[in-house]
């Protein structure tokens, strides 16, 4: 099973059911993606809980004052069966720049804007708006 798709689905389902936080199995790529979501203001906080096994990634979701989620859409772009890559000058725009593309590059996991600034490309993991 695809771990990143599982994490994104748990976040999507948590947003739809108005949960304050969700738990998912911790893995390195998932932690990097959630770190970017926190830096960009899509989630409130995250922490990794050590359970003597794989670990648990606890993500606190973010809502506005009128109880609407900050995340309105979340989509996995590159899948294990169909990988999607981009170059540094052709990073996909999400909602004409209002959304965020997360790309796995040789310099680590970066946002689409950071890829354009650094001039690096890679695998387009997901998009969020």
PDB file of C-alpha atoms in Angstrom:
ATOM      1  CA  UNK A   1       0.000   0.000   0.000  1.00  0.00           C
ATOM      2  CA  UNK A   2       1.103   3.557  -0.654  1.00  0.00           C
ATOM      3  CA  UNK A   3       1.947   5.185   2.703  1.00  0.00           C
ATOM      4  CA  UNK A   4       1.748   8.766   1.437  1.00  0.00           C
ATOM      5  CA  UNK A   5      -1.689   8.183  -0.100  1.00  0.00           C
ATOM      6  CA  UNK A   6      -2.798   6.704   3.217  1.00  0.00           C
ATOM      7  CA  UNK A   7      -1.575   9.796   5.105  1.00  0.00           C
ATOM      8  CA  UNK A   8      -3.285  12.199   2.672  1.00  0.00           C
ATOM      9  CA  UNK A   9      -6.527  10.200   2.863  1.00  0.00           C
ATOM     10  CA  UNK A  10      -6.450  10.308   6.662  1.00  0.00           C
ATOM     11  CA  UNK A  11      -5.995  14.096   6.552  1.00  0.00           C
ATOM     12  CA  UNK A  12      -8.784  14.458   3.964  1.00  0.00           C
ATOM     13  CA  UNK A  13     -11.175  12.290   6.006  1.00  0.00           C
ATOM     14  CA  UNK A  14     -10.279  14.134   9.207  1.00  0.00           C
ATOM     15  CA  UNK A  15     -11.063  17.472   7.559  1.00  0.00           C
ATOM     16  CA  UNK A  16     -14.417  16.186   6.249  1.00  0.00           C
ATOM     17  CA  UNK A  17     -15.452  14.888   9.680  1.00  0.00           C
ATOM     18  CA  UNK A  18     -14.202  18.076  11.456  1.00  0.00           C
ATOM     19  CA  UNK A  19     -11.676  16.237  13.631  1.00  0.00           C
ATOM     20  CA  UNK A  20      -9.146  18.300  15.552  1.00  0.00           C
ATOM     21  CA  UNK A  21      -6.295  15.827  15.033  1.00  0.00           C
ATOM     22  CA  UNK A  22      -5.503  12.635  13.168  1.00  0.00           C
ATOM     23  CA  UNK A  23      -3.003   9.818  13.729  1.00  0.00           C
ATOM     24  CA  UNK A  24      -1.072   7.967  11.026  1.00  0.00           C
ATOM     25  CA  UNK A  25       1.948   5.675  10.946  1.00  0.00           C
ATOM     26  CA  UNK A  26       5.148   7.735  10.932  1.00  0.00           C
ATOM     27  CA  UNK A  27       7.542   7.518   7.986  1.00  0.00           C
ATOM     28  CA  UNK A  28      10.254   9.851   6.771  1.00  0.00           C
ATOM     29  CA  UNK A  29       8.525  11.170   3.626  1.00  0.00           C
ATOM     30  CA  UNK A  30       5.241  11.699   5.486  1.00  0.00           C
ATOM     31  CA  UNK A  31       6.976  13.711   8.202  1.00  0.00           C
ATOM     32  CA  UNK A  32       8.624  15.912   5.562  1.00  0.00           C
ATOM     33  CA  UNK A  33       5.295  16.507   3.785  1.00  0.00           C
ATOM     34  CA  UNK A  34       3.522  17.393   7.041  1.00  0.00           C
ATOM     35  CA  UNK A  35       6.424  19.712   7.963  1.00  0.00           C
ATOM     36  CA  UNK A  36       5.854  21.623   4.711  1.00  0.00           C
ATOM     37  CA  UNK A  37       2.097  21.745   5.378  1.00  0.00           C
ATOM     38  CA  UNK A  38       2.813  23.288   8.792  1.00  0.00           C
ATOM     39  CA  UNK A  39       5.273  25.832   7.362  1.00  0.00           C
ATOM     40  CA  UNK A  40       2.732  26.874   4.710  1.00  0.00           C
ATOM     41  CA  UNK A  41      -0.090  27.188   7.268  1.00  0.00           C
ATOM     42  CA  UNK A  42      -2.298  24.258   6.225  1.00  0.00           C
ATOM     43  CA  UNK A  43      -1.995  22.343   9.537  1.00  0.00           C
ATOM     44  CA  UNK A  44      -1.624  23.745  13.027  1.00  0.00           C
ATOM     45  CA  UNK A  45       1.002  21.375  14.395  1.00  0.00           C
ATOM     46  CA  UNK A  46       2.413  17.859  14.209  1.00  0.00           C
ATOM     47  CA  UNK A  47       4.442  15.557  16.433  1.00  0.00           C
ATOM     48  CA  UNK A  48       5.958  12.108  16.193  1.00  0.00           C
ATOM     49  CA  UNK A  49       5.043   9.812  19.077  1.00  0.00           C
ATOM     50  CA  UNK A  50       7.490   6.973  19.782  1.00  0.00           C
ATOM     51  CA  UNK A  51       5.655   3.684  20.361  1.00  0.00           C
ATOM     52  CA  UNK A  52       8.739   1.406  20.227  1.00  0.00           C
ATOM     53  CA  UNK A  53       7.740   0.333  16.699  1.00  0.00           C
ATOM     54  CA  UNK A  54       7.308   2.520  13.641  1.00  0.00           C
ATOM     55  CA  UNK A  55       6.037   5.573  15.507  1.00  0.00           C
ATOM     56  CA  UNK A  56       2.816   7.557  15.241  1.00  0.00           C
ATOM     57  CA  UNK A  57       2.518  10.826  13.346  1.00  0.00           C
ATOM     58  CA  UNK A  58      -0.026  13.021  15.158  1.00  0.00           C
ATOM     59  CA  UNK A  59      -1.260  15.930  13.002  1.00  0.00           C
ATOM     60  CA  UNK A  60      -3.376  18.758  14.467  1.00  0.00           C
ATOM     61  CA  UNK A  61      -5.660  20.147  11.753  1.00  0.00           C
ATOM     62  CA  UNK A  62      -6.266  23.877  11.344  1.00  0.00           C
ATOM     63  CA  UNK A  63      -9.678  25.572  11.169  1.00  0.00           C
ATOM     64  CA  UNK A  64     -10.864  29.188  10.846  1.00  0.00           C
ATOM     65  CA  UNK A  65     -12.978  31.018  13.436  1.00  0.00           C
ATOM     66  CA  UNK A  66     -16.221  29.959  11.709  1.00  0.00           C
ATOM     67  CA  UNK A  67     -15.095  26.265  11.921  1.00  0.00           C
ATOM     68  CA  UNK A  68     -14.174  25.891   8.236  1.00  0.00           C
ATOM     69  CA  UNK A  69     -11.067  23.933   7.374  1.00  0.00           C
ATOM     70  CA  UNK A  70      -8.045  25.686   5.939  1.00  0.00           C
ATOM     71  CA  UNK A  71      -7.601  22.675   3.623  1.00  0.00           C
ATOM     72  CA  UNK A  72     -10.291  22.637   0.941  1.00  0.00           C
ATOM     73  CA  UNK A  73      -8.660  20.035  -1.314  1.00  0.00           C
ATOM     74  CA  UNK A  74      -5.838  17.517  -1.224  1.00  0.00           C
ATOM     75  CA  UNK A  75      -4.775  15.265  -4.101  1.00  0.00           C
ATOM     76  CA  UNK A  76      -2.042  12.698  -4.689  1.00  0.00           C
ATOM     77  CA  UNK A  77      -0.431  13.432  -8.064  1.00  0.00           C
ATOM     78  CA  UNK A  78       2.290  10.811  -8.527  1.00  0.00           C
ATOM     79  CA  UNK A  79       1.274   7.246  -7.670  1.00  0.00           C
ATOM     80  CA  UNK A  80       3.334   4.048  -7.529  1.00  0.00           C
ATOM     81  CA  UNK A  81       1.724   2.922 -10.801  1.00  0.00           C
ATOM     82  CA  UNK A  82       2.156   6.240 -12.612  1.00  0.00           C
ATOM     83  CA  UNK A  83       5.008   8.494 -11.549  1.00  0.00           C
ATOM     84  CA  UNK A  84       4.749  12.180 -12.514  1.00  0.00           C
ATOM     85  CA  UNK A  85       7.955  14.230 -12.791  1.00  0.00           C
ATOM     86  CA  UNK A  86       8.634  17.891 -13.501  1.00  0.00           C
ATOM     87  CA  UNK A  87      11.661  20.000 -14.335  1.00  0.00           C
ATOM     88  CA  UNK A  88      12.746  23.087 -12.430  1.00  0.00           C
ATOM     89  CA  UNK A  89      11.208  25.455 -14.957  1.00  0.00           C
ATOM     90  CA  UNK A  90       7.960  23.486 -15.451  1.00  0.00           C
ATOM     91  CA  UNK A  91       6.683  22.949 -11.900  1.00  0.00           C
ATOM     92  CA  UNK A  92       2.878  22.587 -12.007  1.00  0.00           C
ATOM     93  CA  UNK A  93       0.792  25.459 -10.659  1.00  0.00           C
ATOM     94  CA  UNK A  94      -2.105  24.574  -8.350  1.00  0.00           C
ATOM     95  CA  UNK A  95      -5.119  26.896  -8.843  1.00  0.00           C
ATOM     96  CA  UNK A  96      -2.921  29.466 -10.621  1.00  0.00           C
ATOM     97  CA  UNK A  97      -0.576  29.766  -7.650  1.00  0.00           C
ATOM     98  CA  UNK A  98      -3.202  29.826  -4.887  1.00  0.00           C
ATOM     99  CA  UNK A  99      -2.518  26.192  -3.997  1.00  0.00           C
ATOM    100  CA  UNK A 100       0.664  24.319  -3.240  1.00  0.00           C
ATOM    101  CA  UNK A 101       2.537  21.554  -5.074  1.00  0.00           C
ATOM    102  CA  UNK A 102       4.888  19.380  -3.023  1.00  0.00           C
ATOM    103  CA  UNK A 103       7.846  17.940  -4.952  1.00  0.00           C
ATOM    104  CA  UNK A 104      10.448  15.359  -3.937  1.00  0.00           C
ATOM    105  CA  UNK A 105      13.795  16.569  -5.298  1.00  0.00           C
ATOM    106  CA  UNK A 106      17.460  15.714  -4.945  1.00  0.00           C
ATOM    107  CA  UNK A 107      17.620  18.519  -2.354  1.00  0.00           C
ATOM    108  CA  UNK A 108      14.808  17.062  -0.261  1.00  0.00           C
ATOM    109  CA  UNK A 109      11.060  17.596  -0.231  1.00  0.00           C
ATOM    110  CA  UNK A 110      10.272  21.147  -1.410  1.00  0.00           C
ATOM    111  CA  UNK A 111       7.298  23.265  -2.395  1.00  0.00           C
ATOM    112  CA  UNK A 112       6.728  24.145  -6.036  1.00  0.00           C
ATOM    113  CA  UNK A 113       7.857  27.733  -5.452  1.00  0.00           C
ATOM    114  CA  UNK A 114      11.077  26.588  -3.764  1.00  0.00           C
ATOM    115  CA  UNK A 115      11.753  24.275  -6.733  1.00  0.00           C
ATOM    116  CA  UNK A 116      11.387  27.161  -9.163  1.00  0.00           C
ATOM    117  CA  UNK A 117      13.709  29.355  -7.106  1.00  0.00           C
ATOM    118  CA  UNK A 118      16.331  26.620  -6.781  1.00  0.00           C
ATOM    119  CA  UNK A 119      15.887  25.476 -10.384  1.00  0.00           C
ATOM    120  CA  UNK A 120      15.445  21.815  -9.479  1.00  0.00           C
ATOM    121  CA  UNK A 121      12.781  19.348 -10.504  1.00  0.00           C
ATOM    122  CA  UNK A 122      11.642  15.998  -9.236  1.00  0.00           C
ATOM    123  CA  UNK A 123       8.633  13.824  -8.537  1.00  0.00           C
ATOM    124  CA  UNK A 124       5.384  15.741  -7.919  1.00  0.00           C
ATOM    125  CA  UNK A 125       4.040  14.096  -4.775  1.00  0.00           C
ATOM    126  CA  UNK A 126       0.780  15.925  -4.111  1.00  0.00           C
ATOM    127  CA  UNK A 127      -1.115  19.177  -4.472  1.00  0.00           C
ATOM    128  CA  UNK A 128      -3.105  21.004  -1.798  1.00  0.00           C
ATOM    129  CA  UNK A 129      -5.412  23.988  -1.921  1.00  0.00           C
TER     130      UNK A 129
END
